[in-house]
GROMACS .gro file of C-alpha atoms in nm:
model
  288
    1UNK     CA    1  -5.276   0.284   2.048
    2UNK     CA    2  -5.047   0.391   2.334
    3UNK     CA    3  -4.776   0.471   2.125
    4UNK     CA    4  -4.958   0.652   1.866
    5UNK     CA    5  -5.137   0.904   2.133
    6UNK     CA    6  -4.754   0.949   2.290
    7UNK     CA    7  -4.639   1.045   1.956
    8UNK     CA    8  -4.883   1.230   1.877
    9UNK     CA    9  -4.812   1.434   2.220
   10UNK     CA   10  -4.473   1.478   2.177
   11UNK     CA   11  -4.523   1.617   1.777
   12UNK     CA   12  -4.796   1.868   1.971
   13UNK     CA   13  -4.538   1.927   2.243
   14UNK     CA   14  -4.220   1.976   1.975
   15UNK     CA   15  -4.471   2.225   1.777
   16UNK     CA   16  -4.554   2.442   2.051
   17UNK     CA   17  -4.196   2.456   2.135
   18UNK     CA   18  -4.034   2.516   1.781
   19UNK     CA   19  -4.364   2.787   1.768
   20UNK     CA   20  -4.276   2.980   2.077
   21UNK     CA   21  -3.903   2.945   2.042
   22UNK     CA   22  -3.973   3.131   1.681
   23UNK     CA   23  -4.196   3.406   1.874
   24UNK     CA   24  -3.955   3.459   2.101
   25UNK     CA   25  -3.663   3.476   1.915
   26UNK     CA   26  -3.810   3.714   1.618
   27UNK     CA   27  -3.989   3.918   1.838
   28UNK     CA   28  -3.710   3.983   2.018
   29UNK     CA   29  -3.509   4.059   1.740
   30UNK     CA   30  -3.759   4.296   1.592
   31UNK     CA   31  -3.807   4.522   1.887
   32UNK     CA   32  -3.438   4.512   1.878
   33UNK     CA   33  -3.445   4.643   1.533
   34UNK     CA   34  -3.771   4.874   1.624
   35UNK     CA   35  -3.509   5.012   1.930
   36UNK     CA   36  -3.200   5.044   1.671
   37UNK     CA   37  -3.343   5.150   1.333
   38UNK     CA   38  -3.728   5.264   1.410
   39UNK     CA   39  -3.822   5.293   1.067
   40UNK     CA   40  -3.700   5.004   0.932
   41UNK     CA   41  -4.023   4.824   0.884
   42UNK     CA   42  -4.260   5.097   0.906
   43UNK     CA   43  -4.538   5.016   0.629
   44UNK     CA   44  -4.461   4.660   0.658
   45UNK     CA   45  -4.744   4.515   0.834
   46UNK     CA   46  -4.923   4.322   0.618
   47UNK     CA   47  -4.610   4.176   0.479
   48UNK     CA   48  -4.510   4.056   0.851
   49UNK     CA   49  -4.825   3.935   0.950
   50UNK     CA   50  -4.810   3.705   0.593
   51UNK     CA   51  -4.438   3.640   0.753
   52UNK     CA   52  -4.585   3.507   1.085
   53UNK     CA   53  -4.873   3.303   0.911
   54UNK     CA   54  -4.611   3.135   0.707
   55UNK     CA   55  -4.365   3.058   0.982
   56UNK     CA   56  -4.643   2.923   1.256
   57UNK     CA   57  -4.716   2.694   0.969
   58UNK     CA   58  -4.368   2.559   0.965
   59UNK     CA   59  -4.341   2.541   1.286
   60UNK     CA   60  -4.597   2.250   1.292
   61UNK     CA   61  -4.372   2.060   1.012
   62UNK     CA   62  -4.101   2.120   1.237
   63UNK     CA   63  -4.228   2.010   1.507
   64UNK     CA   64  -4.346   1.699   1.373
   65UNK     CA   65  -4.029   1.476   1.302
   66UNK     CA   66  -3.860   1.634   1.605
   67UNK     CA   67  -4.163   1.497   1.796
   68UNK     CA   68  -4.122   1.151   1.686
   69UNK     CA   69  -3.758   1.111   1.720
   70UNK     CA   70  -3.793   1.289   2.091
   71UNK     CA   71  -4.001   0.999   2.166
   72UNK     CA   72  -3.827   0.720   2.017
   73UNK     CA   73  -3.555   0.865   2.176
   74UNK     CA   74  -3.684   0.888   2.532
   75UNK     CA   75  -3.894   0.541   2.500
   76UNK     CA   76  -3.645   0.321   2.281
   77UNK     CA   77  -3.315   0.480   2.277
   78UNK     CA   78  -3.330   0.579   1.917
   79UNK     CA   79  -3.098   0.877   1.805
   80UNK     CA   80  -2.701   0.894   1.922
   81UNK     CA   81  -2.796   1.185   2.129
   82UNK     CA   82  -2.680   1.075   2.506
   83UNK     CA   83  -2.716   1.260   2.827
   84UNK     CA   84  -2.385   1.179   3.021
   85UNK     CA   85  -2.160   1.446   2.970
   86UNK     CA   86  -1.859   1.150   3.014
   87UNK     CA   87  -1.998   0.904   2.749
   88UNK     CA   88  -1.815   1.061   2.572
   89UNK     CA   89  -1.482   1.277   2.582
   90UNK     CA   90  -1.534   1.620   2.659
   91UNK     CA   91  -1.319   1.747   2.389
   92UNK     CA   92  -1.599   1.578   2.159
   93UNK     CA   93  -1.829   1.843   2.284
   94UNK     CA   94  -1.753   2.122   2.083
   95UNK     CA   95  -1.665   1.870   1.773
   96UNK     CA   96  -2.014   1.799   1.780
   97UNK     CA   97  -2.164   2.117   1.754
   98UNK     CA   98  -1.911   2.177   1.463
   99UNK     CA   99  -1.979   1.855   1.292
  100UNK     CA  100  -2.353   1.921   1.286
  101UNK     CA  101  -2.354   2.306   1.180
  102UNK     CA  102  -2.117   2.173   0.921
  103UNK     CA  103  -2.392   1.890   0.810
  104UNK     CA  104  -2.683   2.133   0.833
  105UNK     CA  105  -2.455   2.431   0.645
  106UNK     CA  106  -2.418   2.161   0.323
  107UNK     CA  107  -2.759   2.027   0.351
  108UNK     CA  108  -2.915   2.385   0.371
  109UNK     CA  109  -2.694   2.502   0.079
  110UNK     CA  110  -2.777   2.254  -0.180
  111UNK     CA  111  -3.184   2.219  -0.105
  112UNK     CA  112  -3.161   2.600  -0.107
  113UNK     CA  113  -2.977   2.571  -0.477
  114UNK     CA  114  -3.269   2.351  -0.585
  115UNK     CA  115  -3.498   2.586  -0.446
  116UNK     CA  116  -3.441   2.792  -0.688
  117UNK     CA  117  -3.465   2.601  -1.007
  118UNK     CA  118  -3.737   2.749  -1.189
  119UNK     CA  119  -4.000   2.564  -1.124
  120UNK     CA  120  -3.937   2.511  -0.782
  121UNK     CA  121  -3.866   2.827  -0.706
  122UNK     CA  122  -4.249   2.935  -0.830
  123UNK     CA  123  -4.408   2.676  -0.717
  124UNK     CA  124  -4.242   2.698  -0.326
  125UNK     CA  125  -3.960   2.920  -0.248
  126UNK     CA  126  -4.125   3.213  -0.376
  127UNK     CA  127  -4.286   3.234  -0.062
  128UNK     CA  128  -4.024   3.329   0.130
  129UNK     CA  129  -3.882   3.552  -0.139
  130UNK     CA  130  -4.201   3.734  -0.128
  131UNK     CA  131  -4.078   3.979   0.196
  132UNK     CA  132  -3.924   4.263   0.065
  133UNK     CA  133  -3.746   4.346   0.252
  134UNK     CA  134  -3.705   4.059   0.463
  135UNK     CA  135  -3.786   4.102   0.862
  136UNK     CA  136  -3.671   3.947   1.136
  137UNK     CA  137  -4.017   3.749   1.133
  138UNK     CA  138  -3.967   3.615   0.794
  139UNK     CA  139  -3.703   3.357   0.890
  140UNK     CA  140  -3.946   3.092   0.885
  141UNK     CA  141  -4.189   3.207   0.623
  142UNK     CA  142  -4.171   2.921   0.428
  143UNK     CA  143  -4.386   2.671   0.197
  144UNK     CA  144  -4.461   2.353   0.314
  145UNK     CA  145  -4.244   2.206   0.051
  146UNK     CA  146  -3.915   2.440   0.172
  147UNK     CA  147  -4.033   2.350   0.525
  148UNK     CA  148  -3.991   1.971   0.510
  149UNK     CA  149  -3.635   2.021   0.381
  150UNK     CA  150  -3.562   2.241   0.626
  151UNK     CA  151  -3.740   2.024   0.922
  152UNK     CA  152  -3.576   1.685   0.822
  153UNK     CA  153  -3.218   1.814   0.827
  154UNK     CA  154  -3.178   1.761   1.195
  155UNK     CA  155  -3.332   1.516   1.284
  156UNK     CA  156  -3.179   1.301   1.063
  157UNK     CA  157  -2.810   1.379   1.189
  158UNK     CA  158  -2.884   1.278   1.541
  159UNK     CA  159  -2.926   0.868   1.393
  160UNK     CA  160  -2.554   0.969   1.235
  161UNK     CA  161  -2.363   1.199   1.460
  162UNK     CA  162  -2.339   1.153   1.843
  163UNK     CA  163  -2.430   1.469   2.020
  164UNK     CA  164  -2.506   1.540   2.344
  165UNK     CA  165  -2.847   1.663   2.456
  166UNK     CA  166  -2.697   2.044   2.557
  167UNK     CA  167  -2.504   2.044   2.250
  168UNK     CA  168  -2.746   1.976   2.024
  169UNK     CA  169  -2.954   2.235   2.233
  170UNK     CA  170  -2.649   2.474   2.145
  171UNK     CA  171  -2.672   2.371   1.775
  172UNK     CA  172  -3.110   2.461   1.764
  173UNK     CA  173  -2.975   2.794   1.958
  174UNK     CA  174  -2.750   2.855   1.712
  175UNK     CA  175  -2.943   2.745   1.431
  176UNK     CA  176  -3.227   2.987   1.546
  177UNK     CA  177  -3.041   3.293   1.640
  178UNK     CA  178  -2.875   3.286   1.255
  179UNK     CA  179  -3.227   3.207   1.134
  180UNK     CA  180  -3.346   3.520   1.240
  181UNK     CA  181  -3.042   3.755   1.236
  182UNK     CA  182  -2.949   3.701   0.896
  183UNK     CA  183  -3.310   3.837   0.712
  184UNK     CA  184  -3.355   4.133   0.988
  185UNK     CA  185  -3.177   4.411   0.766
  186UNK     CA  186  -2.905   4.512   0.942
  187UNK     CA  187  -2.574   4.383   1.090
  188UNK     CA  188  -2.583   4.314   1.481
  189UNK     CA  189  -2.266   4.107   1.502
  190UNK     CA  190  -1.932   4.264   1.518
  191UNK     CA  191  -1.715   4.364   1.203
  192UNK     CA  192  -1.462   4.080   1.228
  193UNK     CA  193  -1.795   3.846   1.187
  194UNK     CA  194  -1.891   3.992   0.883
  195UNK     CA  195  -1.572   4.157   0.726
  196UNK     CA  196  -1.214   4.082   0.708
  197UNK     CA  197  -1.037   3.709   0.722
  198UNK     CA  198  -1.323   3.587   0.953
  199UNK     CA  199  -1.576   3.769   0.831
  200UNK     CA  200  -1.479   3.600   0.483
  201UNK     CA  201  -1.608   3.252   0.585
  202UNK     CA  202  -1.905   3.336   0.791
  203UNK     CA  203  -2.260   3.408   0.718
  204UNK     CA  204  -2.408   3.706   0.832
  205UNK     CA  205  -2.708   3.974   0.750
  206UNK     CA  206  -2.458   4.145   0.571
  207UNK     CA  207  -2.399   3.821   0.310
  208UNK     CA  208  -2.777   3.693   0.357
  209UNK     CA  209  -2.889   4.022   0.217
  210UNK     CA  210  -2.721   3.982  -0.104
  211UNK     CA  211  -2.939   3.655  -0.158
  212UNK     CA  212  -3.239   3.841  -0.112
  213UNK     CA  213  -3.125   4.135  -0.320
  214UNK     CA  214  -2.983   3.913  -0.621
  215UNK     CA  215  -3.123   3.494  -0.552
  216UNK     CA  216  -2.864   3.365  -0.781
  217UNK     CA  217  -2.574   3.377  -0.518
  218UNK     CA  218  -2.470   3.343  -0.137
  219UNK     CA  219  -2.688   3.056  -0.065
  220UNK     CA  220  -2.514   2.933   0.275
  221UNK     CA  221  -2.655   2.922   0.584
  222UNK     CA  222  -2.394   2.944   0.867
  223UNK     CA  223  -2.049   2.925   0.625
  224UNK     CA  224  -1.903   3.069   0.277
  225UNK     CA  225  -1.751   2.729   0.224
  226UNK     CA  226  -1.987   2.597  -0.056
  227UNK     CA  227  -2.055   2.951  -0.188
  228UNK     CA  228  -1.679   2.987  -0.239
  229UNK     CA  229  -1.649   2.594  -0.412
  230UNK     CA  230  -1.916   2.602  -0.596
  231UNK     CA  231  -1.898   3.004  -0.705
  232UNK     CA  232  -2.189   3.167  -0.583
  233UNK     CA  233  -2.068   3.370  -0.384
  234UNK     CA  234  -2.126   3.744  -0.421
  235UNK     CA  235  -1.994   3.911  -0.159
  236UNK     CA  236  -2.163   4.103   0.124
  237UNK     CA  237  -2.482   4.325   0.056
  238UNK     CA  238  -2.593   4.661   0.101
  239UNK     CA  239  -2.826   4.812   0.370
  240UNK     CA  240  -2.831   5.124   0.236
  241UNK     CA  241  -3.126   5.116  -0.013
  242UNK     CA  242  -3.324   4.914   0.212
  243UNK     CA  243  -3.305   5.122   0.496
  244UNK     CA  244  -3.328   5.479   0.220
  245UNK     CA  245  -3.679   5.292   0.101
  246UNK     CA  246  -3.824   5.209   0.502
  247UNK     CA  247  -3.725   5.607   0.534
  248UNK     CA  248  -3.960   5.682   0.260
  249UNK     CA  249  -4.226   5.469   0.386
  250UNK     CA  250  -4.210   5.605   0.687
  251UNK     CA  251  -4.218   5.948   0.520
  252UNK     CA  252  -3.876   6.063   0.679
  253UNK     CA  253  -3.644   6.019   0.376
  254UNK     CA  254  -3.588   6.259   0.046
  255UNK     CA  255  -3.897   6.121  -0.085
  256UNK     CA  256  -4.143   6.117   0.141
  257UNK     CA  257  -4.524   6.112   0.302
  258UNK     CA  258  -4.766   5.977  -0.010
  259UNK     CA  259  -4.479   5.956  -0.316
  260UNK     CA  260  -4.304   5.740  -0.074
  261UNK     CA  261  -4.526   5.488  -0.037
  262UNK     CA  262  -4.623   5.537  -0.424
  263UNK     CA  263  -4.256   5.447  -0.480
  264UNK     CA  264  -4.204   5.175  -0.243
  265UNK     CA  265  -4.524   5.037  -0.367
  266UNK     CA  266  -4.385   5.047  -0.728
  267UNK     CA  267  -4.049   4.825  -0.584
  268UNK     CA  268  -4.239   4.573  -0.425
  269UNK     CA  269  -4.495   4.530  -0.762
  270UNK     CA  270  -4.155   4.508  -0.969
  271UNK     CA  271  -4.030   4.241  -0.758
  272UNK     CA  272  -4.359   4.047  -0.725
  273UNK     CA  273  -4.378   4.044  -1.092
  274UNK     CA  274  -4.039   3.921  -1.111
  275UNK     CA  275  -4.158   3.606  -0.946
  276UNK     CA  276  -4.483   3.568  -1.113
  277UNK     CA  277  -4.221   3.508  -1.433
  278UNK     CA  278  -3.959   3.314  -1.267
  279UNK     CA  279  -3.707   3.576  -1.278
  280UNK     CA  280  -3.615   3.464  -0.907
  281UNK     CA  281  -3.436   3.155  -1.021
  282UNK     CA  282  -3.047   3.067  -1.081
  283UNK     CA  283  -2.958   3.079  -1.409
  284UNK     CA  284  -2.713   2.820  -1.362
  285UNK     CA  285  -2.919   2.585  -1.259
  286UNK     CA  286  -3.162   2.381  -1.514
  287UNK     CA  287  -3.535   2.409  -1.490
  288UNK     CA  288  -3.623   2.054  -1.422
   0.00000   0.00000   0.00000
């Protein structure tokens, strides 16, 4: 009975963590975007408080498995994650952090592909395709389905991959920071991250948005390496309708005040009935 109350503590405690670390880091990144393009998500309310709802959800099925493997680490040694920095060389330390954003890129690539078989795709990832445009809130708007995929991924590489506890802090950093940056609608990194020989193997806003603008392609998370393989890759998308549309709604672009938000309001019912019909889908991919 111990044990079960302890894990049930730590899941509560690895919830409230993975809930205010998602807070913190979208709500930054939104006044950010509020400071650098104020329009942006003007009229977009609803949508983000649906973005919110969806992501406080996952952050309970996130927190869950991390809260039993934080305990069986702590109270049985489970996991390879170790806390002296000499356990292990110290040229291992940034290996690690490679080797697991590596993992979690491959892993997040093909569940994401499968997300968006038909039927999948309707049934759960539709959800998340559902912001248009995507905010910086919306980065873990998912369905409870999409969320176990995503909420497994880690802690499943720490019984594979030794890591030590800062690294793997580095890796949840980095894994929230790209979370969130890539579905805020507009590039904050430099230009060599996004364009040019660099820029050609990372993922950025700037590649993310072409998912969200066209599903069947650029399907990474942190790397082009699988898009590239496996061809889906599409390139690097467009901000300028996005931000010509929050302009509109905001009643500061060519069409503006009321026939703005008519128009805008005509998009978004074109794209919802796109997923009501499982237009969202890869047509590469088989329904089943």
């Amino acid at each position: 009975m111990d044990a079960i109350v302890a894990i049930l503590l730590s899941a509560l405690a690895m919830t409230l963590i993975v809930g205010v670390r998602y807070l913190l880091a979208s709500g930054g990144f939104a006044l950010a975007t509020r400071w650098r393009h104020r329009d942006l998500y003007a009229g977009l309310d609803p949508q983000i408080r649906r973005e919110i709802g969806w992501s406080l959800a996952s952050a309970a099925i996130y927190g869950v498995p991390a809260g039993i493997v934080a305990w069986g680490w702590r109270t049985h040694g489970w996991t390879r994650i170790y806390s002296d920095v000499h356990a292990l060389p110290l040229w291992y330390l940034p290996l690690s952090v490679l080797l697991y954003l590596i993992a979690h890129d491959s892993w997040f690539y093909w569940t994401h592909r499968w997300m968006h078989r038909p039927r999948v795709f309707k049934l759960a990832h539709a959800v998340h395709h559902a912001s248009r445009p995507p905010t910086a809130w919306a980065a873990m708007a998912f369905h409870p389905i999409e969320a176990v995929t995503g909420a497994v991924a880690i802690p499943l590489l720490v019984f594979v991959i030794p890591i030590h506890v800062a690294a793997l802090g580095l890796v949840l950093t980095i894994m929230t920071v790209m979370g969130v940056t890539n579905h805020m609608g507009w590039e904050m990194f430099p230009r060599f991250m996004w364009g040019g020989r660099v820029g050609g193997w990372l993922i950025t806003a700037s590649h993310h948005q072409r998912h969200h603008e066209r599903y069947g392609c650029n399907y990474g998370l942190y790397f082009r390496f699988w898009d590239r393989v496996c061809g889906t890759d599409d390139g690097l998308g467009d901000f300028t309708r996005a931000h010509r549309q929050a302009r509109a709604r905001a009643g500061r672009g060519p069409v503006a005040g009321a026939a703005g938000e008519q128009r805008a309001g005509r998009l978004a019912g074109r794209g919802d009935r796109a997923d009501a019909l499982g237009q969202g889908h890869d047509p590469r991919l088989p329904d089943r």
